[in-house]
Short mmCIF file of C-alpha atoms in Angstrom, two decimals:
data_model
loop_
_atom_site.label_atom_id
_atom_site.label_comp_id
_atom_site.label_asym_id
_atom_site.label_seq_id
_atom_site.Cartn_x
_atom_site.Cartn_y
_atom_site.Cartn_z
CA MET A 1 -18.08 -28.51 -13.29
CA ASN A 2 -17.16 -25.58 -15.51
CA THR A 3 -14.03 -23.43 -15.29
CA TYR A 4 -15.69 -20.65 -13.29
CA GLU A 5 -16.94 -23.04 -10.61
CA ALA A 6 -13.53 -24.71 -10.38
CA VAL A 7 -11.76 -21.35 -9.98
CA ARG A 8 -14.28 -20.30 -7.34
CA ILE A 9 -13.71 -23.50 -5.34
CA VAL A 10 -9.92 -23.15 -5.48
CA ALA A 11 -10.05 -19.46 -4.54
CA ALA A 12 -12.48 -20.12 -1.67
CA ARG A 13 -10.19 -22.83 -0.32
CA GLU A 14 -7.18 -20.48 -0.43
CA ILE A 15 -9.12 -17.71 1.30
CA ARG A 16 -10.35 -20.00 4.07
CA VAL A 17 -6.83 -21.24 4.73
CA LYS A 18 -5.45 -17.69 4.84
CA LEU A 19 -8.18 -16.38 7.13
CA ARG A 20 -7.21 -19.07 9.64
CA ASP A 21 -3.54 -18.09 9.42
CA LYS A 22 -2.50 -16.28 12.62
CA ALA A 23 0.38 -14.52 10.87
CA PHE A 24 -2.02 -13.02 8.32
CA LEU A 25 -4.47 -11.92 11.01
CA LEU A 26 -1.73 -10.41 13.18
CA GLY A 27 -0.25 -8.63 10.17
CA THR A 28 -3.62 -7.12 9.30
CA LEU A 29 -4.11 -6.02 12.91
CA PHE A 30 -0.67 -4.41 12.90
CA PHE A 31 -1.45 -2.41 9.75
CA LEU A 32 -4.79 -1.31 11.21
CA LEU A 33 -3.12 -0.12 14.41
CA PHE A 34 -0.49 1.66 12.32
CA ALA A 35 -3.23 3.41 10.31
CA VAL A 36 -5.01 4.54 13.48
CA GLY A 37 -1.78 5.62 15.12
CA GLY A 38 -0.65 7.57 12.10
CA THR A 39 -3.89 9.51 11.64
CA ALA A 40 -5.82 9.81 14.89
CA LEU A 41 -3.32 9.67 17.74
CA PRO A 42 -0.97 12.61 16.96
CA PRO A 43 -3.69 15.30 17.04
CA LEU A 44 -5.38 13.68 20.04
CA LEU A 45 -2.16 13.39 22.01
CA ALA A 46 -1.28 16.97 21.18
CA GLY A 47 -4.19 18.13 23.36
CA GLY A 48 -6.56 21.01 22.82
CA PRO A 49 -5.78 24.65 22.07
CA PRO A 50 -3.72 26.61 24.65
CA SER A 51 -5.59 28.22 27.51
CA VAL A 52 -4.88 31.92 27.97
CA ALA A 53 -5.65 34.17 30.92
CA VAL A 54 -6.75 37.63 29.79
CA ILE A 55 -7.40 40.79 31.77
CA GLY A 56 -10.65 42.25 30.57
CA THR A 57 -11.77 41.67 27.00
CA ALA A 58 -9.78 39.13 25.03
CA PRO A 59 -8.02 40.41 21.89
CA ALA A 60 -9.81 39.51 18.69
CA ALA A 61 -6.76 37.58 17.46
CA LEU A 62 -6.99 35.16 20.39
CA THR A 63 -10.71 34.67 19.94
CA ALA A 64 -10.31 34.03 16.22
CA ALA A 65 -7.57 31.47 16.97
CA ASP A 66 -10.03 29.47 19.08
CA PHE A 67 -7.93 29.58 22.25
CA GLU A 68 -9.46 28.72 25.60
CA ILE A 69 -9.92 32.12 27.26
CA HIS A 70 -9.87 32.64 31.07
CA PRO A 71 -10.94 36.17 32.03
CA VAL A 72 -9.18 37.46 35.20
CA ALA A 73 -9.50 40.64 37.25
CA ASP A 74 -5.91 41.87 37.33
CA GLU A 75 -2.26 41.07 36.62
CA ALA A 76 -1.73 39.30 39.95
CA ALA A 77 -4.60 36.91 39.24
CA ALA A 78 -3.23 36.24 35.75
CA ARG A 79 0.24 35.41 37.10
CA ALA A 80 -1.23 33.20 39.82
CA LEU A 81 -3.35 31.28 37.29
CA VAL A 82 -0.34 30.59 35.07
CA ARG A 83 1.86 29.61 38.04
CA ASP A 84 -0.80 27.20 39.35
CA GLY A 85 -1.23 25.54 35.95
CA GLY A 86 -4.73 26.84 35.37
CA ALA A 87 -3.65 28.52 32.13
CA ASP A 88 -0.83 27.94 29.67
CA ALA A 89 -0.18 31.64 29.21
CA ALA A 90 -1.51 35.07 30.10
CA VAL A 91 -1.75 38.38 28.26
CA LEU A 92 -1.24 41.43 30.47
CA GLY A 93 -2.75 44.85 29.98
CA ASP A 94 0.34 46.23 28.18
CA GLY A 95 0.37 43.29 25.74
CA THR A 96 3.10 41.31 27.52
CA VAL A 97 2.72 37.55 27.24
CA ILE A 98 3.77 35.49 30.25
CA ALA A 99 4.19 31.73 30.64
CA LEU A 100 5.71 29.36 33.15
CA THR A 101 8.74 27.76 31.47
CA ASP A 102 8.56 28.00 27.66
CA ALA A 103 7.46 30.81 25.39
CA PRO A 104 3.92 30.07 24.12
CA GLN A 105 4.61 30.25 20.40
CA ASP A 106 0.96 29.76 19.38
CA VAL A 107 -0.11 32.77 21.44
CA VAL A 108 2.79 34.90 20.23
CA ARG A 109 2.04 34.10 16.59
CA ALA A 110 -1.65 34.89 17.07
CA LEU A 111 -0.86 38.31 18.56
CA SER A 112 1.84 39.17 16.02
CA THR A 113 1.11 41.20 12.92
CA ALA A 114 1.97 39.04 9.96
CA PRO A 115 3.20 40.65 6.73
CA ALA A 116 1.23 40.28 3.51
CA VAL A 117 2.12 37.05 1.69
CA GLU A 118 1.71 36.39 -2.03
CA LEU A 119 1.93 32.76 -3.16
CA LEU A 120 3.31 32.25 -6.65
CA ASP A 121 2.18 28.61 -6.57
CA PRO A 122 -0.96 28.53 -4.42
CA SER A 123 -1.68 24.93 -5.42
CA GLY A 124 1.68 23.69 -4.16
CA VAL A 125 1.58 20.69 -1.83
CA ASP A 126 2.83 20.90 1.73
CA PRO A 127 6.44 19.57 1.90
CA VAL A 128 5.51 17.08 4.62
CA LEU A 129 2.69 15.66 2.49
CA SER A 130 5.02 15.62 -0.52
CA PHE A 131 7.15 13.14 1.41
CA LEU A 132 4.43 11.14 3.18
CA VAL A 133 2.12 10.52 0.21
CA PRO A 134 4.76 8.86 -2.03
CA LEU A 135 5.86 6.91 1.03
CA PHE A 136 2.28 5.75 1.66
CA PHE A 137 1.61 4.47 -1.88
CA ALA A 138 5.07 2.95 -2.30
CA VAL A 139 4.99 1.17 1.07
CA ILE A 140 1.46 -0.18 0.58
CA PHE A 141 2.20 -1.66 -2.85
CA PHE A 142 5.68 -2.86 -1.85
CA PHE A 143 4.74 -4.69 1.34
CA THR A 144 1.44 -6.05 0.07
CA SER A 145 2.79 -7.42 -3.21
CA LEU A 146 5.92 -8.80 -1.53
CA THR A 147 4.10 -10.34 1.45
CA PHE A 148 1.21 -11.89 -0.46
CA GLY A 149 3.50 -12.87 -3.33
CA LEU A 150 5.79 -14.81 -1.01
CA GLN A 151 2.76 -16.45 0.59
CA ILE A 152 1.52 -17.59 -2.83
CA ALA A 153 4.95 -19.00 -3.68
CA MET A 154 5.18 -20.77 -0.31
CA SER A 155 1.70 -22.22 -0.74
CA VAL A 156 2.61 -23.65 -4.15
CA THR A 157 5.87 -25.11 -2.85
CA GLU A 158 4.15 -26.60 0.21
CA GLU A 159 1.62 -28.36 -2.00
CA LYS A 160 4.45 -29.80 -4.08
CA GLN A 161 6.43 -30.84 -1.00
CA THR A 162 3.47 -32.64 0.57
CA ARG A 163 2.34 -34.10 -2.80
CA VAL A 164 -1.09 -32.54 -2.28
CA VAL A 165 -0.75 -30.92 -5.70
CA GLU A 166 -1.04 -34.31 -7.37
CA ILE A 167 -4.48 -34.77 -5.82
CA LEU A 168 -5.52 -31.23 -6.77
CA VAL A 169 -4.37 -31.58 -10.37
CA ALA A 170 -6.33 -34.83 -10.64
CA SER A 171 -9.47 -32.84 -9.79
CA VAL A 172 -8.95 -29.52 -11.61
CA PRO A 173 -6.72 -28.39 -14.50
CA VAL A 174 -3.36 -26.86 -13.61
CA ARG A 175 -4.24 -23.47 -15.07
CA VAL A 176 -7.47 -23.35 -13.05
CA LEU A 177 -5.42 -24.02 -9.92
CA LEU A 178 -3.17 -21.07 -10.79
CA ILE A 179 -6.06 -18.71 -11.52
CA GLY A 180 -7.73 -19.64 -8.23
CA LYS A 181 -4.58 -18.94 -6.23
CA VAL A 182 -3.98 -15.57 -7.93
CA ALA A 183 -7.64 -14.57 -7.55
CA ALA A 184 -7.64 -15.47 -3.84
CA GLY A 185 -4.45 -13.49 -3.24
CA ALA A 186 -5.84 -10.45 -5.08
CA ILE A 187 -9.12 -10.56 -3.13
CA LEU A 188 -7.35 -10.83 0.23
CA ALA A 189 -4.82 -8.12 -0.60
CA LEU A 190 -7.45 -5.71 -1.91
CA GLY A 191 -9.68 -6.41 1.10
CA GLN A 192 -6.83 -5.71 3.49
CA ILE A 193 -5.99 -2.42 1.76
CA ALA A 194 -9.65 -1.34 1.67
CA LEU A 195 -9.97 -2.06 5.41
CA ILE A 196 -6.81 -0.07 6.15
CA ALA A 197 -8.07 2.83 4.01
CA VAL A 198 -11.42 2.90 5.83
CA VAL A 199 -9.71 2.87 9.23
CA ALA A 200 -7.29 5.60 8.16
CA LEU A 201 -10.10 7.83 6.90
CA ALA A 202 -12.03 7.22 10.12
CA GLY A 203 -8.91 8.19 12.06
CA MET A 204 -8.65 11.43 10.09
CA ARG A 205 -12.29 12.19 10.88
CA ILE A 206 -11.75 11.49 14.58
CA ALA A 207 -8.69 13.71 14.61
CA ASP A 208 -10.66 16.40 12.72
CA THR A 209 -7.88 17.03 10.21
CA GLY A 210 -10.35 18.65 7.84
CA ASP A 211 -11.64 17.72 4.41
CA GLU A 212 -8.83 19.30 2.38
CA LEU A 213 -6.44 16.36 2.67
CA VAL A 214 -9.21 13.85 1.94
CA THR A 215 -10.19 15.86 -1.16
CA MET A 216 -6.58 15.92 -2.37
CA LEU A 217 -6.13 12.19 -1.86
CA THR A 218 -9.42 11.04 -3.41
CA PRO A 219 -8.31 10.99 -7.10
CA ALA A 220 -5.01 9.34 -6.20
CA ILE A 221 -6.69 6.63 -4.10
CA GLY A 222 -9.40 6.11 -6.72
CA TRP A 223 -6.82 5.35 -9.40
CA PHE A 224 -4.53 3.46 -7.03
CA LEU A 225 -7.07 0.66 -6.59
CA PRO A 226 -7.25 -0.48 -10.26
CA PHE A 227 -3.48 0.01 -10.64
CA PHE A 228 -2.94 -2.09 -7.54
CA VAL A 229 -5.22 -4.94 -8.67
CA VAL A 230 -3.67 -5.20 -12.15
CA GLY A 231 -0.12 -4.86 -10.81
CA PHE A 232 -0.72 -7.43 -8.09
CA VAL A 233 -2.15 -9.99 -10.52
CA MET A 234 0.90 -9.48 -12.76
CA LEU A 235 3.30 -10.16 -9.89
CA ALA A 236 1.20 -12.92 -8.29
CA ALA A 237 1.39 -15.07 -11.41
CA LEU A 238 5.17 -14.71 -11.42
CA TRP A 239 5.33 -15.60 -7.72
CA ALA A 240 3.28 -18.73 -8.36
CA GLY A 241 5.61 -19.66 -11.19
CA VAL A 242 8.79 -19.34 -9.13
CA GLY A 243 7.14 -21.20 -6.25
CA ALA A 244 6.54 -24.15 -8.56
CA LEU A 245 10.22 -24.30 -9.55
CA VAL A 246 11.33 -25.70 -6.18
CA ASN A 247 10.30 -28.49 -3.85
CA ARG A 248 11.40 -26.87 -0.58
CA GLN A 249 10.35 -23.52 0.86
CA GLU A 250 13.97 -22.88 1.86
CA ASP A 251 14.84 -22.55 -1.84
CA ILE A 252 12.22 -19.92 -2.70
CA ASN A 253 14.46 -16.91 -2.01
CA ALA A 254 17.10 -18.17 -4.44
CA VAL A 255 14.74 -18.60 -7.40
CA SER A 256 12.55 -15.59 -6.66
CA MET A 257 15.30 -12.97 -6.70
CA PRO A 258 14.29 -11.53 -10.13
CA VAL A 259 10.69 -11.07 -8.92
CA GLN A 260 11.88 -9.55 -5.65
CA LEU A 261 14.00 -7.04 -7.57
CA ALA A 262 10.98 -6.21 -9.73
CA VAL A 263 9.23 -5.16 -6.49
CA ILE A 264 12.14 -3.61 -4.57
CA LEU A 265 13.72 -1.44 -7.30
CA PRO A 266 10.46 0.42 -8.18
CA PHE A 267 9.87 1.00 -4.46
CA PHE A 268 13.20 2.77 -4.03
CA GLY A 269 12.75 4.51 -7.36
CA VAL A 270 9.50 6.18 -6.25
CA MET A 271 11.02 7.03 -2.86
CA MET A 272 14.16 8.57 -4.35
CA PHE A 273 12.59 10.46 -7.25
CA GLY A 274 9.24 11.36 -5.71
CA ASP A 275 9.95 15.10 -6.14
CA ASP A 276 11.36 14.82 -9.68
CA PRO A 277 8.49 15.33 -12.19
CA THR A 278 10.44 13.93 -15.15
CA ALA A 279 11.56 10.78 -13.36
CA MET A 280 8.09 10.21 -11.92
CA LYS A 281 6.52 10.58 -15.36
CA ILE A 282 8.79 7.83 -16.66
CA LEU A 283 8.14 5.62 -13.63
CA SER A 284 4.38 6.06 -14.02
CA TYR A 285 4.55 4.22 -17.36
CA VAL A 286 6.92 1.45 -16.22
CA PRO A 287 4.63 -1.50 -15.33
CA PHE A 288 6.35 -2.48 -12.09
CA SER A 289 6.44 1.08 -10.69
CA ALA A 290 3.21 2.49 -12.19
CA PRO A 291 0.94 1.38 -9.28
CA SER A 292 2.97 3.64 -6.95
CA ALA A 293 4.17 6.41 -9.27
CA MET A 294 0.94 7.35 -11.07
CA PRO A 295 -1.13 7.97 -7.88
CA VAL A 296 1.69 10.20 -6.61
CA ARG A 297 1.59 12.26 -9.81
CA LEU A 298 -2.19 12.55 -9.50
CA PHE A 299 -1.81 13.78 -5.92
CA HIS A 300 0.65 16.45 -7.01
CA GLY A 301 -1.52 17.40 -9.99
CA ASP A 302 1.30 16.65 -12.45
CA ALA A 303 -0.62 14.17 -14.63
CA ALA A 304 -3.01 15.06 -17.44
CA ALA A 305 -6.50 13.60 -17.31
CA TRP A 306 -5.72 11.00 -20.00
CA GLU A 307 -2.43 9.78 -18.54
CA PRO A 308 -3.78 7.42 -15.85
CA ALA A 309 -5.93 5.61 -18.40
CA LEU A 310 -3.00 5.21 -20.80
CA ALA A 311 -0.67 4.04 -18.03
CA LEU A 312 -3.30 1.53 -16.88
CA VAL A 313 -3.60 0.15 -20.41
CA VAL A 314 0.20 -0.23 -20.59
CA LEU A 315 0.16 -1.99 -17.22
CA ALA A 316 -2.69 -4.28 -18.30
CA VAL A 317 -0.83 -5.32 -21.47
CA ALA A 318 2.30 -6.03 -19.43
CA ALA A 319 0.18 -7.96 -16.91
CA VAL A 320 -1.24 -10.20 -19.65
CA LEU A 321 2.27 -10.98 -20.88
CA MET A 322 3.63 -11.61 -17.36
CA VAL A 323 0.65 -13.80 -16.45
CA ALA A 324 1.29 -15.87 -19.58
CA VAL A 325 4.96 -16.25 -18.62
CA GLY A 326 4.11 -17.13 -15.01
CA ALA A 327 1.44 -19.61 -16.12
CA ARG A 328 3.83 -21.36 -18.49
CA ILE A 329 6.50 -21.69 -15.80
CA TYR A 330 3.89 -22.84 -13.29
CA GLU A 331 2.40 -25.49 -15.58
CA GLY A 332 5.79 -26.71 -16.74
CA SER A 333 7.26 -27.21 -13.27
CA LEU A 334 4.35 -27.92 -10.93
CA LEU A 335 4.44 -31.70 -11.32
CA ARG A 336 8.23 -32.02 -11.44
CA THR A 337 9.25 -33.32 -8.02
CA ASN A 338 12.84 -34.35 -8.73
CA GLY A 339 14.49 -31.29 -7.20
CA ARG A 340 14.80 -27.70 -8.37
CA THR A 341 13.54 -27.07 -11.92
CA SER A 342 15.32 -24.65 -14.22
CA LEU A 343 13.40 -22.04 -16.17
CA ALA A 344 14.43 -23.61 -19.47
CA ALA A 345 13.21 -27.05 -18.38
CA ALA A 346 9.88 -25.64 -17.15
CA TRP A 347 9.44 -23.76 -20.42
CA ARG A 348 10.15 -26.84 -22.54
CA ASP A 349 8.03 -29.12 -20.38
CA ARG A 350 5.02 -26.81 -20.73
CA GLU A 351 5.37 -26.90 -24.51
CA ALA A 352 5.59 -30.68 -24.45
CA ARG A 353 2.49 -30.87 -22.25
CA ARG A 354 0.60 -28.57 -24.63
CA LEU A 355 1.48 -30.70 -27.66
CA ALA A 356 0.46 -33.84 -25.78
CA GLU A 357 -2.88 -32.27 -24.90
CA LEU A 358 -3.44 -31.29 -28.55
CA ASP A 359 -2.60 -34.81 -29.72
CA ALA A 360 -4.96 -36.29 -27.15
CA ALA A 361 -7.73 -33.92 -28.21
CA GLN A 362 -7.24 -34.74 -31.90
CA GLY A 363 -6.98 -38.48 -31.24
#
């Protein structure tokens, strides 16, 4: 059995176990419901356009605004229709707008003469979207990398605690076991995000929010996927390494604090400095924050065409280094079952194992 087949078997085993995990399935369902609720429900619950009773011919402004028009014969019929709930508002012959309890702002705005407006920055992003888009990318990367990372660490620790790892290592090399776990986590995480994205886009179509927002988000989402995969693999290897340092799942939080900070601090950084171009430019080249910061810059149009590629290369180089560190910690501590292993001991033990393997190969 070659390395590829061994990795595939390990990854398939991890995926099967996770797909039978009720917590994973319920979490995915929750995110899907959140995506539907955040995109489709608000416009649907808001109802259709206001209905307006009009005496005679409806003003062109109301027709252009796509209001529901109810022609009536006279003012008395208009008032009666509004009072009975048949119309939200009515426009009388002299231009007076009447309603039952609250002023119908949509109708008033449609009938008002707006002054000429000149936009100095016509490409500017809506303030609400300027807040929600950084929140979306930061939350997705934060929760996914933290949740799946902890699950990888817990899986490694559980295998040590139950001594199953000794059976696994007898069948496949330690590094193959690590690669399979990281690959399975990346596949599951990417699949979950892709499913959420499809549901969210479907919700936007159902709500008929238009194509403008989808067009604006397309470059950001397109680059977010490779940034997410590379960033997740970088963190997943570290999570596997810290999971191998302990023999009990209760001890994972204590040893994983540096990795948790590497996820939490970039999350708050993107949230706090999302409207600061200089800070976001710096964060888009920092490996741990790049998967969230660079898509935000692309959404705002603040990044040059070459910047995402350069930032991805920087992230990939950092990922290779972090994977090497995580793999060394993982290999040096996985078979140590005499309590919590220090980083120094895991590092030295891996070097000793490597020299032993070289000696065995030469002998």
